[in-house]
Amino acid sequence: MLTFLGQLGGFAVIVWLVVRYVVPPVRRMMTARQETVRQQLTDSAAAADRLTEASQAHSKAVEDAKVEAKQVVEEAREDAVRIAEQLQAQAEIDAERIRVQGARQVELLRSQLTRQLRLELGHESVRLAGELVRNYLADPAQRSATVDRFLDELDAMAPAPADVEYPIMAKMRSASRHALADLSIRFSTIAKSLDNQTLSTVSSELVSVAKMLDREIVVTRYLSMPAEDAAPRVRLIERLVSGKVGDATLDVLRAAVSERWSANSDLVDAIEHMSRQALLEVAERLDQVDEVEDQLFRFSRIVDAQPRLAILLGDYTAPAEGRIALLRKVLGSSSGSVNKIAVALLSQTVELLRGEPAEDAMQFLAEAAVARRGEVVAQVGAAAELSDAQRTRLTGVLSRIYGHPVTVQSQIDPELLGGLLITVGDEVVDGTLSSRLTTAKAQLPD
């Protein structure tokens, strides 16, 4: 019985402990679990509602999408039709533009080909004409006939009369031109009383004085000062050269410094000019003027045709002795003898070069020699040597045209083919066949 009561009491204690400490947490857990289940049931019901709404929204979206897709397809179809129409219209416009441009391009190409063909035909015609002319002129008689025909044409020409004057005059202004004219008259008076040897000495002494004045710029400036009283200038030149030059040379220098010069260099040019006149006076007395003129002209042509020689002779920075030696070597190697007066004139020209090209100085010297006799220089280019009759006729025709005696200085240039190229001062008369062929070629269409 006690055992039973003990067990019952133990059981009661256990029950009380369970009720006291186990039941409340369990009850709370069950309550929480029930709440969770109820919440899940509520959420499930809400989810079911949302699913229903989503299904309805999906169905509506599908319907809307079908409608919109149908509308897009319709719009796309309409756009396709419109784009096709636009592309067709643009294609028609482009095709028309291409057709027009093509027509223009074809016309332009046709025009270019036509011009090119005409040009090629023209060039070929000129070339064939040149060959025919050259073949025709291979006969010396026919080439000579072209000169005669040009002389016939020249007879009908009447260029303005040429004034014959020393080429040095063209370099000077009015005061120096008058001074040089007065000095020339004074020199002629002095030269009449001198023999040939003295004139040659005067020429050499004047060259020496010209070189000195070219170096002494201050002295030259004073001697060419345009003061009314020339006595101080005369006394200065006397102090500078007395005892170094002869009386005749001193007289020429007194006359030179007494004149009024436009520029300092004009005085030096005038003294150089007088030195040349002294030698040309000797040539006239010895009846060698024609020979001297011809040799001066021929050497000027040699220098003009050989640029290397012109550069060496014109290198005024090199000693004059070396350049004169080169000149004499070239003259010595030429065929035939060279006139001593021509050699002296050429040597003086090289010695007195002051920066101008040697070929210009040589040409200037040749023209000065011809101008002394009041003649007009005509430089004549021909394809072959002129006959004596043609040279005589040419000289006569030019003398009649220009109203002065004419000296013909000729040079041979086979490239002229036929006819003549005449240069008198600044005037050029071109009657060559080569120029006519060139003119014909220049007139061809571009």
CSV table of C-alpha atoms in Angstrom, one decimal:
chain,number,residue,atom,x,y,z
A,1,MET,CA,0.0,0.0,0.0
A,2,LEU,CA,2.8,2.3,0.9
A,3,THR,CA,4.5,1.4,-2.2
A,4,PHE,CA,1.4,2.3,-4.2
A,5,LEU,CA,1.1,5.5,-2.3
A,6,GLY,CA,4.7,6.3,-2.8
A,7,GLN,CA,4.4,5.6,-6.5
A,8,LEU,CA,1.2,7.6,-6.6
A,9,GLY,CA,3.0,10.5,-4.8
A,10,GLY,CA,5.9,10.2,-7.2
A,11,PHE,CA,3.5,10.2,-10.1
A,12,ALA,CA,1.7,13.2,-8.7
A,13,VAL,CA,5.0,15.0,-8.3
A,14,ILE,CA,5.9,14.2,-11.9
A,15,VAL,CA,2.5,15.4,-13.0
A,16,TRP,CA,2.9,18.6,-11.1
A,17,LEU,CA,6.4,19.1,-12.6
A,18,VAL,CA,5.1,18.4,-16.0
A,19,VAL,CA,2.1,20.7,-15.5
A,20,ARG,CA,4.3,23.3,-13.9
A,21,TYR,CA,7.3,23.3,-16.2
A,22,VAL,CA,6.6,21.3,-19.3
A,23,VAL,CA,3.0,22.1,-20.2
A,24,PRO,CA,3.4,25.9,-20.4
A,25,PRO,CA,6.2,25.8,-23.0
A,26,VAL,CA,4.5,23.1,-24.9
A,27,ARG,CA,1.2,25.1,-24.8
A,28,ARG,CA,3.1,28.1,-26.0
A,29,MET,CA,4.8,26.2,-28.8
A,30,MET,CA,1.5,24.8,-29.9
A,31,THR,CA,0.0,28.2,-29.8
A,32,ALA,CA,2.9,29.6,-31.8
A,33,ARG,CA,2.7,26.7,-34.2
A,34,GLN,CA,-1.0,27.2,-34.6
A,35,GLU,CA,-0.4,30.9,-35.3
A,36,THR,CA,2.2,29.9,-37.8
A,37,VAL,CA,-0.1,27.5,-39.5
A,38,ARG,CA,-2.9,30.1,-39.5
A,39,GLN,CA,-0.5,32.7,-41.0
A,40,GLN,CA,0.6,30.2,-43.6
A,41,LEU,CA,-3.0,29.5,-44.4
A,42,THR,CA,-3.6,33.2,-44.7
A,43,ASP,CA,-0.5,33.6,-46.8
A,44,SER,CA,-1.5,30.7,-48.9
A,45,ALA,CA,-4.9,32.2,-49.5
A,46,ALA,CA,-3.3,35.6,-50.4
A,47,ALA,CA,-0.9,33.8,-52.7
A,48,ALA,CA,-3.8,32.0,-54.3
A,49,ASP,CA,-5.5,35.4,-54.8
A,50,ARG,CA,-2.3,36.8,-56.2
A,51,LEU,CA,-1.9,33.8,-58.5
A,52,THR,CA,-5.4,34.3,-59.7
A,53,GLU,CA,-4.7,38.0,-60.3
A,54,ALA,CA,-1.4,37.1,-62.0
A,55,SER,CA,-3.2,34.6,-64.2
A,56,GLN,CA,-5.8,37.2,-65.1
A,57,ALA,CA,-3.0,39.8,-65.7
A,58,HIS,CA,-1.1,37.3,-67.8
A,59,SER,CA,-4.1,36.5,-69.9
A,60,LYS,CA,-4.8,40.2,-70.4
A,61,ALA,CA,-1.1,40.8,-71.3
A,62,VAL,CA,-1.2,38.0,-73.8
A,63,GLU,CA,-4.3,39.4,-75.3
A,64,ASP,CA,-2.7,42.9,-75.3
A,65,ALA,CA,0.5,41.5,-76.8
A,66,LYS,CA,-1.5,39.8,-79.5
A,67,VAL,CA,-3.3,43.0,-80.3
A,68,GLU,CA,0.0,45.0,-80.2
A,69,ALA,CA,1.8,42.4,-82.3
A,70,LYS,CA,-1.0,42.6,-84.8
A,71,GLN,CA,-0.7,46.4,-84.8
A,72,VAL,CA,3.1,46.3,-85.1
A,73,VAL,CA,2.8,43.8,-88.0
A,74,GLU,CA,0.3,46.1,-89.7
A,75,GLU,CA,2.5,49.1,-89.2
A,76,ALA,CA,5.6,47.2,-90.4
A,77,ARG,CA,3.7,46.2,-93.5
A,78,GLU,CA,2.7,49.8,-94.1
A,79,ASP,CA,6.3,51.0,-93.5
A,80,ALA,CA,7.6,48.3,-95.8
A,81,VAL,CA,5.3,49.5,-98.6
A,82,ARG,CA,6.3,53.1,-97.9
A,83,ILE,CA,10.0,52.3,-97.8
A,84,ALA,CA,9.7,50.3,-101.0
A,85,GLU,CA,8.0,53.3,-102.7
A,86,GLN,CA,10.7,55.7,-101.4
A,87,LEU,CA,13.5,53.4,-102.5
A,88,GLN,CA,12.0,53.0,-105.9
A,89,ALA,CA,11.6,56.8,-106.2
A,90,GLN,CA,15.2,57.4,-105.0
A,91,ALA,CA,16.4,54.6,-107.3
A,92,GLU,CA,14.7,56.4,-110.2
A,93,ILE,CA,16.3,59.7,-109.2
A,94,ASP,CA,19.8,58.1,-108.8
A,95,ALA,CA,19.4,56.3,-112.1
A,96,GLU,CA,18.5,59.5,-113.9
A,97,ARG,CA,21.4,61.3,-112.2
A,98,ILE,CA,23.9,58.6,-113.1
A,99,ARG,CA,22.5,58.6,-116.7
A,100,VAL,CA,23.0,62.3,-117.0
A,101,GLN,CA,26.5,62.2,-115.4
A,102,GLY,CA,27.4,59.3,-117.6
A,103,ALA,CA,26.3,61.2,-120.7
A,104,ARG,CA,28.4,64.2,-119.6
A,105,GLN,CA,31.4,62.0,-118.8
A,106,VAL,CA,31.1,60.4,-122.2
A,107,GLU,CA,30.9,63.8,-123.8
A,108,LEU,CA,33.8,65.1,-121.9
A,109,LEU,CA,35.8,62.0,-122.7
A,110,ARG,CA,34.9,62.3,-126.3
A,111,SER,CA,36.0,66.0,-126.2
A,112,GLN,CA,39.3,65.1,-124.5
A,113,LEU,CA,40.0,62.3,-127.0
A,114,THR,CA,39.2,64.6,-129.8
A,115,ARG,CA,41.6,67.3,-128.5
A,116,GLN,CA,44.3,64.7,-127.8
A,117,LEU,CA,43.9,63.3,-131.2
A,118,ARG,CA,44.1,66.7,-132.8
A,119,LEU,CA,47.1,67.6,-130.7
A,120,GLU,CA,48.9,64.3,-131.6
A,121,LEU,CA,48.0,64.8,-135.2
A,122,GLY,CA,49.2,68.4,-135.0
A,123,HIS,CA,52.5,67.4,-133.4
A,124,GLU,CA,52.9,64.6,-135.9
A,125,SER,CA,52.2,67.1,-138.7
A,126,VAL,CA,54.8,69.5,-137.3
A,127,ARG,CA,57.3,66.7,-136.9
A,128,LEU,CA,56.8,65.5,-140.4
A,129,ALA,CA,56.9,69.1,-141.7
A,130,GLY,CA,60.2,69.5,-139.8
A,131,GLU,CA,61.6,66.3,-141.4
A,132,LEU,CA,60.4,67.4,-144.8
A,133,VAL,CA,62.0,70.9,-144.3
A,134,ARG,CA,65.3,69.3,-143.0
A,135,ASN,CA,65.4,66.9,-146.0
A,136,TYR,CA,64.6,69.7,-148.3
A,137,LEU,CA,67.3,71.9,-146.8
A,138,ALA,CA,69.9,69.2,-146.9
A,139,ASP,CA,70.7,70.6,-150.3
A,140,PRO,CA,72.9,73.6,-149.8
A,141,ALA,CA,71.4,75.4,-152.7
A,142,GLN,CA,67.9,75.1,-151.2
A,143,ARG,CA,69.2,76.3,-147.8
A,144,SER,CA,70.8,79.2,-149.4
A,145,ALA,CA,67.6,80.0,-151.2
A,146,THR,CA,65.8,80.4,-147.9
A,147,VAL,CA,68.3,83.2,-147.1
A,148,ASP,CA,67.6,84.9,-150.4
A,149,ARG,CA,63.8,84.7,-149.8
A,150,PHE,CA,64.2,86.2,-146.4
A,151,LEU,CA,66.4,89.0,-147.8
A,152,ASP,CA,63.5,89.7,-150.3
A,153,GLU,CA,61.1,90.0,-147.3
A,154,LEU,CA,63.6,92.1,-145.4
A,155,ASP,CA,63.7,94.6,-148.3
A,156,ALA,CA,60.1,95.4,-147.5
A,157,MET,CA,60.7,95.9,-143.8
A,158,ALA,CA,61.4,99.4,-142.4
A,159,PRO,CA,62.4,99.3,-138.7
A,160,ALA,CA,62.9,102.6,-136.9
A,161,PRO,CA,66.4,104.1,-137.7
A,162,ALA,CA,69.0,103.2,-135.1
A,163,ASP,CA,71.1,105.8,-133.3
A,164,VAL,CA,74.7,104.8,-133.3
A,165,GLU,CA,76.5,105.5,-130.1
A,166,TYR,CA,79.1,103.9,-127.9
A,167,PRO,CA,77.4,101.2,-125.7
A,168,ILE,CA,79.0,102.8,-122.7
A,169,MET,CA,76.6,105.7,-123.2
A,170,ALA,CA,73.6,103.5,-122.4
A,171,LYS,CA,75.1,102.9,-118.9
A,172,MET,CA,75.4,106.6,-118.0
A,173,ARG,CA,73.0,109.4,-117.1
A,174,SER,CA,72.8,112.8,-118.8
A,175,ALA,CA,75.7,114.5,-117.0
A,176,SER,CA,78.1,111.6,-117.6
A,177,ARG,CA,77.0,111.3,-121.2
A,178,HIS,CA,77.9,114.9,-121.9
A,179,ALA,CA,81.2,114.5,-120.0
A,180,LEU,CA,82.2,111.5,-122.0
A,181,ALA,CA,81.4,113.3,-125.3
A,182,ASP,CA,83.6,116.2,-124.2
A,183,LEU,CA,86.3,113.9,-123.1
A,184,SER,CA,86.2,112.0,-126.4
A,185,ILE,CA,86.6,115.3,-128.3
A,186,ARG,CA,89.5,116.3,-126.1
A,187,PHE,CA,91.1,112.8,-126.5
A,188,SER,CA,90.8,113.0,-130.3
A,189,THR,CA,92.7,116.3,-130.3
A,190,ILE,CA,95.4,114.9,-128.1
A,191,ALA,CA,95.7,111.7,-130.2
A,192,LYS,CA,96.4,113.6,-133.4
A,193,SER,CA,99.8,114.7,-132.2
A,194,LEU,CA,100.8,111.2,-130.9
A,195,ASP,CA,102.5,108.3,-132.8
A,196,ASN,CA,101.3,104.8,-132.6
A,197,GLN,CA,103.8,103.7,-129.9
A,198,THR,CA,102.8,106.6,-127.7
A,199,LEU,CA,99.1,105.8,-128.1
A,200,SER,CA,99.8,102.2,-127.1
A,201,THR,CA,101.6,103.5,-124.0
A,202,VAL,CA,98.8,105.9,-123.2
A,203,SER,CA,96.4,103.0,-123.4
A,204,SER,CA,98.4,100.9,-120.9
A,205,GLU,CA,98.9,103.9,-118.5
A,206,LEU,CA,95.2,104.7,-118.6
A,207,VAL,CA,94.4,101.0,-117.6
A,208,SER,CA,96.8,101.3,-114.7
A,209,VAL,CA,95.1,104.5,-113.5
A,210,ALA,CA,91.7,102.9,-113.9
A,211,LYS,CA,92.7,100.0,-111.7
A,212,MET,CA,94.1,102.4,-109.1
A,213,LEU,CA,90.9,104.4,-109.0
A,214,ASP,CA,88.8,101.3,-108.8
A,215,ARG,CA,90.7,100.3,-105.6
A,216,GLU,CA,90.8,103.8,-104.1
A,217,ILE,CA,87.1,104.5,-103.7
A,218,VAL,CA,87.6,107.6,-101.6
A,219,VAL,CA,89.9,109.1,-104.1
A,220,THR,CA,87.6,108.3,-107.0
A,221,ARG,CA,84.6,109.8,-105.1
A,222,TYR,CA,86.6,113.1,-104.6
A,223,LEU,CA,87.7,113.2,-108.3
A,224,SER,CA,84.2,112.7,-109.5
A,225,MET,CA,82.6,115.2,-107.1
A,226,PRO,CA,80.4,117.6,-109.1
A,227,ALA,CA,82.1,120.8,-107.9
A,228,GLU,CA,82.2,123.9,-110.1
A,229,ASP,CA,85.9,124.4,-109.5
A,230,ALA,CA,87.9,121.5,-111.1
A,231,ALA,CA,91.3,122.9,-110.1
A,232,PRO,CA,91.5,120.9,-106.8
A,233,ARG,CA,90.6,117.6,-108.6
A,234,VAL,CA,93.2,118.4,-111.3
A,235,ARG,CA,95.9,119.0,-108.7
A,236,LEU,CA,95.0,115.8,-106.9
A,237,ILE,CA,95.3,113.6,-110.0
A,238,GLU,CA,98.6,115.3,-110.8
A,239,ARG,CA,100.0,114.5,-107.4
A,240,LEU,CA,98.8,110.9,-107.7
A,241,VAL,CA,100.2,110.1,-111.2
A,242,SER,CA,102.9,112.7,-112.0
A,243,GLY,CA,106.2,110.9,-112.8
A,244,LYS,CA,104.3,107.6,-113.3
A,245,VAL,CA,102.6,108.4,-116.6
A,246,GLY,CA,103.5,110.4,-119.7
A,247,ASP,CA,102.4,113.9,-120.4
A,248,ALA,CA,99.8,112.7,-123.0
A,249,THR,CA,98.2,110.4,-120.4
A,250,LEU,CA,98.3,113.2,-117.8
A,251,ASP,CA,96.5,115.5,-120.3
A,252,VAL,CA,93.7,112.9,-120.8
A,253,LEU,CA,93.4,112.5,-117.0
A,254,ARG,CA,93.2,116.2,-116.4
A,255,ALA,CA,90.4,116.5,-119.0
A,256,ALA,CA,88.6,113.5,-117.4
A,257,VAL,CA,88.6,114.8,-113.8
A,258,SER,CA,87.6,118.3,-115.0
A,259,GLU,CA,84.2,116.9,-116.2
A,260,ARG,CA,81.1,116.4,-114.1
A,261,TRP,CA,80.2,112.8,-113.6
A,262,SER,CA,76.8,111.4,-112.5
A,263,ALA,CA,78.4,108.5,-110.6
A,264,ASN,CA,81.8,107.5,-109.3
A,265,SER,CA,82.1,104.5,-111.5
A,266,ASP,CA,81.4,106.6,-114.6
A,267,LEU,CA,84.9,108.2,-114.3
A,268,VAL,CA,86.6,104.8,-114.2
A,269,ASP,CA,84.5,103.6,-117.1
A,270,ALA,CA,85.4,106.7,-119.1
A,271,ILE,CA,89.1,106.3,-118.5
A,272,GLU,CA,88.8,102.6,-119.5
A,273,HIS,CA,86.9,103.7,-122.6
A,274,MET,CA,89.7,106.2,-123.5
A,275,SER,CA,92.3,103.4,-123.2
A,276,ARG,CA,90.3,101.4,-125.8
A,277,GLN,CA,90.0,104.3,-128.1
A,278,ALA,CA,93.8,104.8,-128.0
A,279,LEU,CA,94.3,101.2,-129.3
A,280,LEU,CA,91.5,101.5,-131.8
A,281,GLU,CA,93.1,104.7,-133.1
A,282,VAL,CA,96.3,102.7,-133.7
A,283,ALA,CA,94.3,100.0,-135.5
A,284,GLU,CA,92.7,102.6,-137.8
A,285,ARG,CA,96.1,104.0,-138.7
A,286,LEU,CA,97.4,100.5,-139.5
A,287,ASP,CA,94.2,99.7,-141.5
A,288,GLN,CA,93.5,96.7,-139.1
A,289,VAL,CA,90.1,97.8,-137.8
A,290,ASP,CA,88.1,95.2,-139.7
A,291,GLU,CA,90.4,92.5,-138.5
A,292,VAL,CA,90.3,93.7,-134.9
A,293,GLU,CA,86.5,94.0,-135.0
A,294,ASP,CA,86.1,90.5,-136.4
A,295,GLN,CA,88.4,88.9,-133.9
A,296,LEU,CA,86.8,90.6,-131.0
A,297,PHE,CA,83.4,89.4,-132.1
A,298,ARG,CA,84.6,85.9,-132.7
A,299,PHE,CA,86.2,85.7,-129.3
A,300,SER,CA,83.0,87.1,-127.6
A,301,ARG,CA,81.1,84.2,-129.3
A,302,ILE,CA,83.7,81.7,-128.0
A,303,VAL,CA,83.3,83.0,-124.4
A,304,ASP,CA,79.5,83.0,-124.7
A,305,ALA,CA,79.5,79.4,-125.9
A,306,GLN,CA,81.9,78.1,-123.2
A,307,PRO,CA,80.4,78.9,-119.7
A,308,ARG,CA,83.4,77.4,-117.9
A,309,LEU,CA,85.8,79.7,-119.7
A,310,ALA,CA,83.6,82.7,-119.0
A,311,ILE,CA,83.5,81.8,-115.3
A,312,LEU,CA,87.3,81.5,-115.1
A,313,LEU,CA,87.9,84.8,-117.0
A,314,GLY,CA,85.3,86.6,-114.9
A,315,ASP,CA,86.5,85.4,-111.5
A,316,TYR,CA,87.7,88.9,-110.5
A,317,THR,CA,88.6,87.6,-107.1
A,318,ALA,CA,91.5,85.7,-108.7
A,319,PRO,CA,94.7,87.5,-109.7
A,320,ALA,CA,94.4,89.3,-113.0
A,321,GLU,CA,97.7,87.9,-114.2
A,322,GLY,CA,96.4,84.4,-114.1
A,323,ARG,CA,93.2,85.3,-115.9
A,324,ILE,CA,95.2,87.2,-118.6
A,325,ALA,CA,97.5,84.2,-119.0
A,326,LEU,CA,94.5,82.0,-119.5
A,327,LEU,CA,93.2,84.4,-122.1
A,328,ARG,CA,96.4,84.4,-124.0
A,329,LYS,CA,96.6,80.6,-123.9
A,330,VAL,CA,93.1,80.4,-125.4
A,331,LEU,CA,94.0,82.9,-128.1
A,332,GLY,CA,97.3,81.1,-128.8
A,333,SER,CA,95.5,77.8,-129.3
A,334,SER,CA,93.1,79.3,-131.9
A,335,SER,CA,93.6,78.7,-135.6
A,336,GLY,CA,95.3,81.5,-137.4
A,337,SER,CA,97.2,84.5,-135.9
A,338,VAL,CA,95.5,86.9,-133.5
A,339,ASN,CA,96.0,90.6,-134.0
A,340,LYS,CA,98.2,92.2,-131.3
A,341,ILE,CA,95.8,95.1,-130.8
A,342,ALA,CA,92.9,92.6,-130.3
A,343,VAL,CA,94.9,90.7,-127.8
A,344,ALA,CA,95.7,94.0,-125.9
A,345,LEU,CA,92.1,95.0,-125.9
A,346,LEU,CA,90.9,91.7,-124.6
A,347,SER,CA,93.6,91.6,-122.0
A,348,GLN,CA,92.7,95.1,-120.7
A,349,THR,CA,89.0,94.0,-120.6
A,350,VAL,CA,89.8,91.0,-118.4
A,351,GLU,CA,92.1,93.0,-116.2
A,352,LEU,CA,89.5,95.7,-115.6
A,353,LEU,CA,86.5,93.3,-114.9
A,354,ARG,CA,84.6,94.7,-111.9
A,355,GLY,CA,82.0,92.1,-111.3
A,356,GLU,CA,80.2,91.9,-114.7
A,357,PRO,CA,80.1,88.6,-116.5
A,358,ALA,CA,83.1,88.0,-118.8
A,359,GLU,CA,80.9,87.2,-121.8
A,360,ASP,CA,79.0,90.5,-121.4
A,361,ALA,CA,82.2,92.5,-121.1
A,362,MET,CA,83.6,90.8,-124.3
A,363,GLN,CA,80.4,91.6,-126.2
A,364,PHE,CA,80.5,95.1,-124.9
A,365,LEU,CA,84.1,95.5,-126.2
A,366,ALA,CA,83.1,94.2,-129.6
A,367,GLU,CA,80.2,96.7,-129.9
A,368,ALA,CA,82.4,99.5,-128.7
A,369,ALA,CA,84.9,98.8,-131.5
A,370,VAL,CA,82.2,98.9,-134.1
A,371,ALA,CA,80.6,102.0,-132.7
A,372,ARG,CA,83.8,104.0,-133.1
A,373,ARG,CA,83.3,104.0,-136.9
A,374,GLY,CA,79.6,105.0,-136.5
A,375,GLU,CA,78.4,101.6,-137.6
A,376,VAL,CA,75.5,99.6,-136.5
A,377,VAL,CA,76.2,96.1,-135.3
A,378,ALA,CA,73.9,93.4,-136.7
A,379,GLN,CA,74.4,89.9,-135.1
A,380,VAL,CA,73.2,87.4,-137.7
A,381,GLY,CA,72.4,83.8,-137.0
A,382,ALA,CA,72.3,81.4,-140.0
A,383,ALA,CA,72.0,77.7,-140.5
A,384,ALA,CA,75.1,77.7,-142.8
A,385,GLU,CA,77.8,80.1,-143.8
A,386,LEU,CA,76.6,83.0,-145.9
A,387,SER,CA,78.0,83.5,-149.4
A,388,ASP,CA,79.9,86.6,-150.2
A,389,ALA,CA,77.0,87.8,-152.3
A,390,GLN,CA,74.5,87.2,-149.5
A,391,ARG,CA,76.6,88.9,-146.9
A,392,THR,CA,77.0,91.9,-149.3
A,393,ARG,CA,73.3,92.1,-150.0
A,394,LEU,CA,72.4,91.7,-146.3
A,395,THR,CA,74.8,94.5,-145.4
A,396,GLY,CA,73.3,96.7,-148.0
A,397,VAL,CA,69.7,96.0,-147.0
A,398,LEU,CA,70.4,96.6,-143.3
A,399,SER,CA,72.4,99.8,-144.1
A,400,ARG,CA,69.5,101.1,-146.1
A,401,ILE,CA,66.9,100.2,-143.4
A,402,TYR,CA,68.9,101.7,-140.5
A,403,GLY,CA,70.4,104.6,-142.2
A,404,HIS,CA,73.9,103.8,-141.0
A,405,PRO,CA,76.7,101.6,-142.2
A,406,VAL,CA,76.2,98.1,-140.8
A,407,THR,CA,78.7,95.6,-139.6
A,408,VAL,CA,77.4,92.0,-139.9
A,409,GLN,CA,78.7,89.6,-137.3
A,410,SER,CA,77.5,86.2,-138.2
A,411,GLN,CA,77.4,82.9,-136.4
A,412,ILE,CA,76.4,79.4,-137.6
A,413,ASP,CA,73.6,77.5,-135.9
A,414,PRO,CA,72.3,74.5,-137.8
A,415,GLU,CA,69.2,74.3,-135.5
A,416,LEU,CA,67.9,77.4,-137.3
A,417,LEU,CA,67.3,75.2,-140.4
A,418,GLY,CA,67.0,78.1,-142.8
A,419,GLY,CA,66.5,81.8,-143.1
A,420,LEU,CA,68.2,84.4,-140.8
A,421,LEU,CA,68.0,85.6,-137.2
A,422,ILE,CA,69.0,89.3,-137.1
A,423,THR,CA,69.6,91.2,-133.9
A,424,VAL,CA,70.3,94.9,-133.9
A,425,GLY,CA,70.4,96.4,-130.4
A,426,ASP,CA,67.1,95.5,-128.8
A,427,GLU,CA,65.4,94.7,-132.1
A,428,VAL,CA,65.1,91.1,-133.3
A,429,VAL,CA,64.0,90.1,-136.8
A,430,ASP,CA,63.4,86.3,-136.8
A,431,GLY,CA,63.0,84.9,-140.2
A,432,THR,CA,64.2,81.4,-139.5
A,433,LEU,CA,62.4,78.2,-140.4
A,434,SER,CA,62.9,76.8,-136.9
A,435,SER,CA,60.9,79.7,-135.4
A,436,ARG,CA,58.1,79.1,-137.9
A,437,LEU,CA,57.9,75.5,-137.0
A,438,THR,CA,57.9,76.4,-133.3
A,439,THR,CA,55.1,78.9,-133.9
A,440,ALA,CA,53.1,76.3,-135.7
A,441,LYS,CA,53.6,73.9,-132.8
A,442,ALA,CA,52.6,76.6,-130.3
A,443,GLN,CA,49.4,77.3,-132.1
A,444,LEU,CA,48.2,73.7,-131.8
A,445,PRO,CA,45.1,73.2,-129.6
A,446,ASP,CA,45.7,72.5,-125.9
